Structures are given as structure tokens and as C-alpha cells.
CSV table of C-alpha atoms and ligand atoms in Angstrom, one decimal:
chain,number,residue,atom,x,y,z
A,1,MET,CA,13.6,205.1,153.3
A,2,ARG,CA,15.0,205.7,156.8
A,3,GLY,CA,18.5,206.7,155.8
A,4,VAL,CA,21.8,205.3,154.7
A,5,ALA,CA,23.7,202.6,156.5
A,6,ILE,CA,27.5,202.2,155.9
A,7,ALA,CA,28.8,198.7,156.3
A,8,ARG,CA,31.8,196.8,155.1
A,9,GLU,CA,32.3,193.2,154.0
A,10,VAL,CA,34.1,190.8,156.4
A,11,SER,CA,37.8,190.8,155.8
A,12,ARG,CA,39.5,187.5,154.9
A,13,SER,CA,42.0,188.2,157.7
A,14,ILE,CA,39.3,188.5,160.4
A,15,ARG,CA,40.9,185.6,162.2
A,16,ASP,CA,43.8,188.0,163.1
A,17,CYS,CA,41.4,190.4,164.8
A,18,GLN,CA,42.1,192.3,168.0
A,19,LEU,CA,40.8,190.6,171.1
A,20,THR,CA,40.7,192.1,174.6
A,21,HIS,CA,38.3,190.2,176.8
A,22,LEU,CA,37.8,187.0,174.8
A,23,ALA,CA,40.0,184.0,174.2
A,24,ARG,CA,40.8,183.4,170.6
A,25,HIS,CA,38.7,180.7,168.8
A,26,PRO,CA,38.9,179.9,165.1
A,27,ILE,CA,36.5,182.0,163.0
A,28,ASP,CA,34.8,180.3,160.1
A,29,LEU,CA,35.1,183.0,157.4
A,30,GLU,CA,32.3,181.8,155.2
A,31,ARG,CA,29.9,181.5,158.2
A,32,ALA,CA,30.9,185.0,159.4
A,33,ARG,CA,30.2,186.3,155.8
A,34,ARG,CA,26.8,184.6,155.8
A,35,GLN,CA,25.9,186.2,159.1
A,36,HIS,CA,27.0,189.6,157.7
A,37,ILE,CA,24.7,189.1,154.7
A,38,GLY,CA,21.9,188.4,157.2
A,39,TYR,CA,22.7,191.6,159.0
A,40,ILE,CA,22.7,193.6,155.7
A,41,THR,CA,19.4,192.0,154.7
A,42,ALA,CA,17.8,193.0,158.1
A,43,LEU,CA,18.9,196.6,157.5
A,44,THR,CA,17.6,196.7,154.0
A,45,GLU,CA,14.3,195.1,155.0
A,46,SER,CA,13.9,197.7,157.7
A,47,GLY,CA,14.2,200.6,155.2
A,48,TRP,CA,17.9,201.4,155.2
A,49,GLU,CA,19.8,201.9,152.0
A,50,VAL,CA,23.0,200.0,152.7
A,51,LEU,CA,26.3,201.2,151.3
A,52,ASN,CA,28.3,197.9,151.8
A,53,LEU,CA,32.0,198.8,151.2
A,54,PRO,CA,34.3,196.2,149.7
A,55,GLU,CA,36.4,194.0,151.8
A,56,GLU,CA,39.7,195.3,153.2
A,57,PRO,CA,41.9,192.1,153.0
A,58,GLU,CA,44.7,193.5,155.1
A,59,LEU,CA,42.5,195.0,157.9
A,60,PRO,CA,41.2,192.2,160.1
A,61,ASP,CA,38.7,194.2,162.1
A,62,SER,CA,37.4,196.4,159.3
A,63,VAL,CA,33.9,194.9,159.3
A,64,PHE,CA,33.3,196.8,162.6
A,65,VAL,CA,32.8,200.1,160.9
A,66,GLU,CA,31.1,201.6,163.9
A,67,ASP,CA,34.5,202.3,165.6
A,68,THR,CA,35.7,204.6,162.8
A,69,ALA,CA,33.2,207.4,163.2
A,70,VAL,CA,30.5,209.0,165.3
A,71,VAL,CA,27.4,210.1,163.4
A,72,LEU,CA,25.6,213.2,164.8
A,73,ASP,CA,22.8,215.3,163.4
A,74,GLY,CA,24.6,217.3,160.7
A,75,LEU,CA,28.1,216.1,161.3
A,76,ALA,CA,30.2,212.9,161.1
A,77,VAL,CA,33.2,212.8,163.4
A,78,LEU,CA,36.0,210.5,162.2
A,79,THR,CA,37.7,208.8,165.2
A,80,HIS,CA,41.3,208.1,166.0
A,81,PRO,CA,40.8,204.4,167.1
A,82,GLY,CA,42.5,203.3,170.3
A,83,SER,CA,44.0,200.3,168.6
A,84,GLU,CA,46.8,201.2,166.2
A,85,SER,CA,46.0,198.3,163.9
A,86,ARG,CA,42.6,199.8,163.2
A,87,ARG,CA,43.6,203.3,162.3
A,88,PRO,CA,43.9,202.6,158.6
A,89,GLU,CA,40.2,201.7,158.5
A,90,VAL,CA,39.2,205.3,158.8
A,91,LYS,CA,40.4,206.5,155.4
A,92,SER,CA,37.8,204.7,153.3
A,93,ILE,CA,35.0,205.5,155.8
A,94,ALA,CA,35.9,209.2,155.5
A,95,ILE,CA,35.4,209.0,151.8
A,96,ALA,CA,32.0,207.3,152.1
A,97,LEU,CA,30.8,209.6,154.9
A,98,SER,CA,31.8,212.8,153.1
A,99,THR,CA,29.3,212.1,150.4
A,100,LEU,CA,26.5,212.2,153.0
A,101,LEU,CA,27.5,214.7,155.8
A,102,PRO,CA,30.0,217.3,156.7
A,103,VAL,CA,33.0,215.6,158.3
A,104,ALA,CA,35.4,216.5,161.2
A,105,SER,CA,38.1,214.4,162.9
A,106,ILE,CA,39.4,213.5,166.3
A,107,SER,CA,43.1,214.4,166.4
A,108,SER,CA,46.0,212.0,166.6
A,109,SER,CA,46.8,213.2,170.2
A,110,ALA,CA,43.5,211.6,171.4
A,111,ILE,CA,41.9,208.2,171.1
A,112,LEU,CA,38.3,207.4,170.6
A,113,ASP,CA,36.4,204.3,169.3
A,114,GLY,CA,32.9,204.8,168.0
A,115,GLY,CA,31.9,201.7,170.1
A,116,ASP,CA,32.5,203.9,173.2
A,117,VAL,CA,30.1,206.6,172.1
A,118,LEU,CA,26.4,206.2,172.9
A,119,VAL,CA,24.2,208.8,171.3
A,120,ALA,CA,20.7,208.8,172.9
A,121,GLY,CA,18.6,211.8,171.9
A,122,ARG,CA,20.8,214.9,172.4
A,123,ARG,CA,22.9,213.3,175.1
A,124,VAL,CA,26.1,211.6,174.2
A,125,PHE,CA,27.8,209.2,176.6
A,126,VAL,CA,31.5,208.4,176.1
A,127,GLY,CA,32.9,205.4,177.9
A,128,MET,CA,36.4,205.4,179.2
A,129,SER,CA,37.9,202.1,178.0
A,130,SER,CA,41.2,200.8,176.7
A,131,ARG,CA,40.2,202.4,173.4
A,132,SER,CA,39.0,205.9,174.3
A,133,ASN,CA,40.3,208.6,176.7
A,134,HIS,CA,39.3,212.0,178.2
A,135,ALA,CA,41.1,213.8,175.4
A,136,GLY,CA,38.9,212.0,172.8
A,137,ALA,CA,35.8,212.8,174.8
A,138,SER,CA,36.6,216.4,175.1
A,139,GLU,CA,37.4,216.8,171.4
A,140,LEU,CA,34.1,215.1,170.6
A,141,ALA,CA,32.3,217.5,173.0
A,142,GLU,CA,33.8,220.6,171.3
A,143,LEU,CA,32.5,219.4,167.9
A,144,ALA,CA,29.1,218.2,169.2
A,145,LYS,CA,28.2,221.2,171.4
A,146,PRO,CA,27.4,223.6,168.6
A,147,LEU,CA,24.9,221.0,167.3
A,148,GLY,CA,23.0,220.9,170.6
A,149,TYR,CA,24.6,217.8,172.1
A,150,GLU,CA,25.7,217.4,175.7
A,151,VAL,CA,28.7,215.0,176.2
A,152,GLU,CA,29.1,213.0,179.4
A,153,VAL,CA,32.0,210.8,180.3
A,154,VAL,CA,31.2,207.5,181.9
A,155,THR,CA,33.1,204.7,183.6
A,156,VAL,CA,32.8,201.2,182.1
A,157,THR,CA,34.4,198.0,183.3
A,158,SER,CA,34.9,194.3,182.3
A,159,CYS,CA,34.0,194.8,178.6
A,160,LEU,CA,35.6,196.2,175.4
A,161,HIS,CA,33.4,199.3,174.8
A,162,LEU,CA,30.7,201.3,176.4
A,163,LYS,CA,28.2,199.9,173.9
A,164,SER,CA,29.1,196.3,175.0
A,165,ALA,CA,27.4,197.4,178.3
A,166,VAL,CA,24.6,199.8,177.2
A,167,THR,CA,22.8,200.7,173.9
A,168,ALA,CA,19.7,202.6,172.9
A,169,ILE,CA,16.6,200.7,172.1
A,170,ASP,CA,15.0,204.0,171.2
A,171,SER,CA,15.9,207.6,172.1
A,172,ASP,CA,14.2,207.2,175.5
A,173,THR,CA,15.0,203.6,176.4
A,174,LEU,CA,18.4,201.9,177.1
A,175,LEU,CA,19.3,198.2,177.2
A,176,ILE,CA,21.9,197.9,179.9
A,177,ASN,CA,24.1,195.4,181.8
A,178,PRO,CA,24.2,197.0,185.3
A,179,LYS,CA,27.3,194.9,186.2
A,180,TRP,CA,29.4,196.7,183.6
A,181,VAL,CA,28.1,200.2,183.7
A,182,SER,CA,26.1,201.9,186.5
A,183,PRO,CA,22.5,202.6,185.6
A,184,ASN,CA,22.6,205.7,187.8
A,185,LEU,CA,24.7,207.4,185.1
A,186,PHE,CA,21.6,207.3,182.8
A,187,GLU,CA,18.9,209.0,184.7
A,188,GLY,CA,16.0,210.3,182.6
A,189,TYR,CA,15.8,207.1,180.5
A,190,LYS,CA,13.7,204.0,180.8
A,191,HIS,CA,15.9,201.0,181.3
A,192,VAL,CA,15.7,197.4,180.2
A,193,GLU,CA,18.2,195.2,182.0
A,194,VAL,CA,19.9,192.2,180.3
A,195,HIS,CA,18.9,188.9,181.8
A,196,PRO,CA,21.7,187.9,184.3
A,197,ASP,CA,22.4,184.7,182.3
A,198,GLU,CA,23.2,186.9,179.2
A,199,PRO,CA,25.8,189.5,180.2
A,200,ASP,CA,26.8,190.1,176.5
A,201,GLY,CA,23.2,190.9,175.6
A,202,ALA,CA,23.3,194.7,176.0
A,203,ASN,CA,24.1,195.5,172.4
A,204,CYS,CA,21.1,196.2,170.0
A,205,VAL,CA,20.5,198.6,167.1
A,206,ASP,CA,17.5,200.8,166.9
A,207,LEU,CA,16.5,200.6,163.3
A,208,GLY,CA,13.4,202.7,163.8
A,209,GLY,CA,10.4,200.4,163.9
A,210,THR,CA,12.4,197.3,164.9
A,211,VAL,CA,15.3,196.5,167.1
A,212,LEU,CA,18.1,194.5,165.5
A,213,TYR,CA,19.5,192.0,168.0
A,214,GLY,CA,21.7,188.9,168.2
A,215,ASP,CA,19.7,185.7,168.5
A,216,ALA,CA,22.1,184.4,171.3
A,217,TYR,CA,20.1,186.3,174.0
A,218,PRO,CA,16.5,184.9,174.0
A,219,LYS,CA,15.8,185.7,177.7
A,220,THR,CA,16.8,189.4,177.2
A,221,LYS,CA,15.0,189.5,173.9
A,222,ARG,CA,11.8,188.6,175.8
A,223,ARG,CA,12.4,191.5,178.1
A,224,ILE,CA,12.8,193.9,175.2
A,225,GLN,CA,9.6,192.6,173.7
A,226,ALA,CA,7.8,192.9,177.0
A,227,ALA,CA,8.8,196.6,177.1
A,228,GLY,CA,6.8,197.0,173.8
A,229,PHE,CA,9.4,196.7,171.1
A,230,ASP,CA,9.5,194.7,167.9
A,231,VAL,CA,12.8,192.6,167.8
A,232,THR,CA,14.5,191.3,164.7
A,233,ALA,CA,16.9,188.6,166.0
A,234,ILE,CA,19.7,187.4,163.7
A,235,ALA,CA,22.7,185.0,164.1
A,236,MET,CA,25.9,186.9,164.9
A,237,ASP,CA,27.8,184.4,167.0
A,238,GLU,CA,30.6,183.9,164.4
A,239,LEU,CA,31.2,187.7,164.3
A,240,ALA,CA,31.0,187.7,168.1
A,241,LYS,CA,34.2,185.5,168.2
A,242,ALA,CA,35.9,188.7,167.0
A,243,GLU,CA,34.4,190.6,169.9
A,244,GLY,CA,31.9,192.4,167.7
A,245,ALA,CA,28.2,192.8,168.2
A,246,ALA,CA,25.2,194.3,166.4
A,247,THR,CA,26.0,198.0,166.5
A,248,CYS,CA,29.6,197.5,165.5
A,249,CYS,CA,28.8,196.5,161.9
A,250,SER,CA,27.1,199.7,160.7
A,251,LEU,CA,27.1,203.4,160.8
A,252,LEU,CA,23.6,204.7,160.5
A,253,ILE,CA,22.9,208.1,158.9
A,254,PRO,CA,19.2,208.8,159.4
A,255,ILE,CA,17.7,210.8,156.5
A,256,SER,CA,17.0,213.8,158.7
A,257,PHE,CA,20.7,214.0,159.6
A,258,ARG,CA,21.6,214.7,156.0
A,259,SER,CA,19.7,218.0,155.9
A,260,LEU,CA,22.9,220.1,156.0
A,261,VAL,CA,24.6,218.4,153.0
B,301,CIR,C1,38.3,195.1,168.2
B,301,CIR,O1,38.9,194.6,169.2
B,301,CIR,O2,38.6,196.2,167.9
B,301,CIR,C2,37.5,194.2,167.3
B,301,CIR,N1,37.9,192.9,167.4
B,301,CIR,C3,36.0,194.3,167.8
B,301,CIR,C4,35.4,195.6,167.7
B,301,CIR,C5,34.0,195.6,168.0
B,301,CIR,N2,33.4,196.9,167.8
B,301,CIR,C6,32.5,197.5,168.6
B,301,CIR,O3,32.2,196.9,169.6
B,301,CIR,N3,32.1,198.7,168.3
């Protein structure tokens, strides 16, 4: 067992989701739910015990649990999401996380979305987007520092979250779209760049042993494989209409992070 993954079923109101950089297209709820089941299955088959929380009918974006918390080694930090409509999502995630880890919170005077927080080894990058600000980054830094993490603020453009532009393939290797975030900010890591035809392809999940990835980016997938990684590609295009990608749908708590509970 690699650890626990927290997820949440797709809300029946997902068609009313927040959209920032995408035009609204009708979302097929049943198809989105089938894709979410595919996601859960991939997590389970990769050795994660999935805690799949029940649907929140009134919270359109609640499948994207990543934005509600930042999981560190020995601490979960509940966020204060940048979008007001998403703040009620945090309560039930807090209850789930508190059974696994000590929990702290970002205050209501700051904003932070988990999608803007990239943890790669002991470095934590926080993207300044419409959903996260300097106050959020500095509160996170205060909480993370005693655990041995160094927090760096980075500029990101043209996309919703930092993790739309860069994610970790493993703790040494980043998948990056250099048009949305500068690779120079991530010295010390190996980089795999998205194929220029696939700008949305920088979001993957390191499941340990395999990389979970959307099947809409075959050219970038080949680049990840050529760098020596096993890739599990799944359909996520219906969820992508809500501006969500692979990392957004889970909070991963590796078994080693639970040692302080
Ligand atoms: C939102 O705009 O908040 C949702 N429609 C999409 C959130 C995706 N989450 C993520 O990238 N971490």
C-alpha cells in the first residue's frame, strides 16, 4: 500500500463549475462520472487506498479536492480557496484529513488553492494566480518551514493554476509548459517539456511506479516515456471541460507522511 488518496464523487451540479480560461461547453454528467471511476480505478491499481467521499450536490467544483488542502510530510494545510464558491468544500475534507494527519489552516485573510502549490521533494513552489496570493504563500511557508520545506513564490501566466503549467513526474523531474511558467525558476530538477501542440499537457500525478496522465496528450506522453517513466493514460476530457486535470481529483497522503499521527 502506497498511502491513502482522498477523492470525491462528481457533483450533479458540475455544469455550474467555475471557469476562468475556458469557454463553457455542456458537460455530460454520466461521462464525467465514468471518467472519475476510471481515475479511482487507476489509483487503486497503483496501490493507493482511495477514500472516495460522497457527492456534494450543491458544490459544482467539489470533485477537484486538490484545491482544498496541501499535504506535507506530517501536516495537512487546509486552504482558503480563491474562489468564494469553493470555500464550503473545505469542511468535509478537513474531517477526512484529520483522521490521517495533523491539520492546520490558511486564514481567511489570505487565499490559496492547492492547485497552485507544487511540492517537489522538500521544495514547495506557490504560483501567484487569480486563486492564490502572497499572503497565502507566506502563511504556508510559516507552517511548512518547521517540517524542513522551503517555499518559493513563482509567477504563472495564461492558465488557472501553477499545476496547469508544471507538475512533478517524480521528486527530481518536472513536466513543464515553458510558455506558462519559466523553466529557469526550477533549477536543480530534470525537465520534460510538453509537446508544443499540447499546451494543456503539463499536469500529471506521480503515483510512485507509474505516472497518471490524461490520454489527450499522446505526443507529450511519448516524451515522458522516453525519459524512462511508466505512464498510465486515462480519459479525462469530460472533467477537463470543468478546467480540471489529473492532479485536481485527489489528495495523496503517502504512508510515510502519516508517521506523526
Ligand atoms: C475551478 O475553476 O476552480 C474548477 N472549475 C477547476 C479546478 C481545477 N483544479 C485544479 O486545477 N487543481
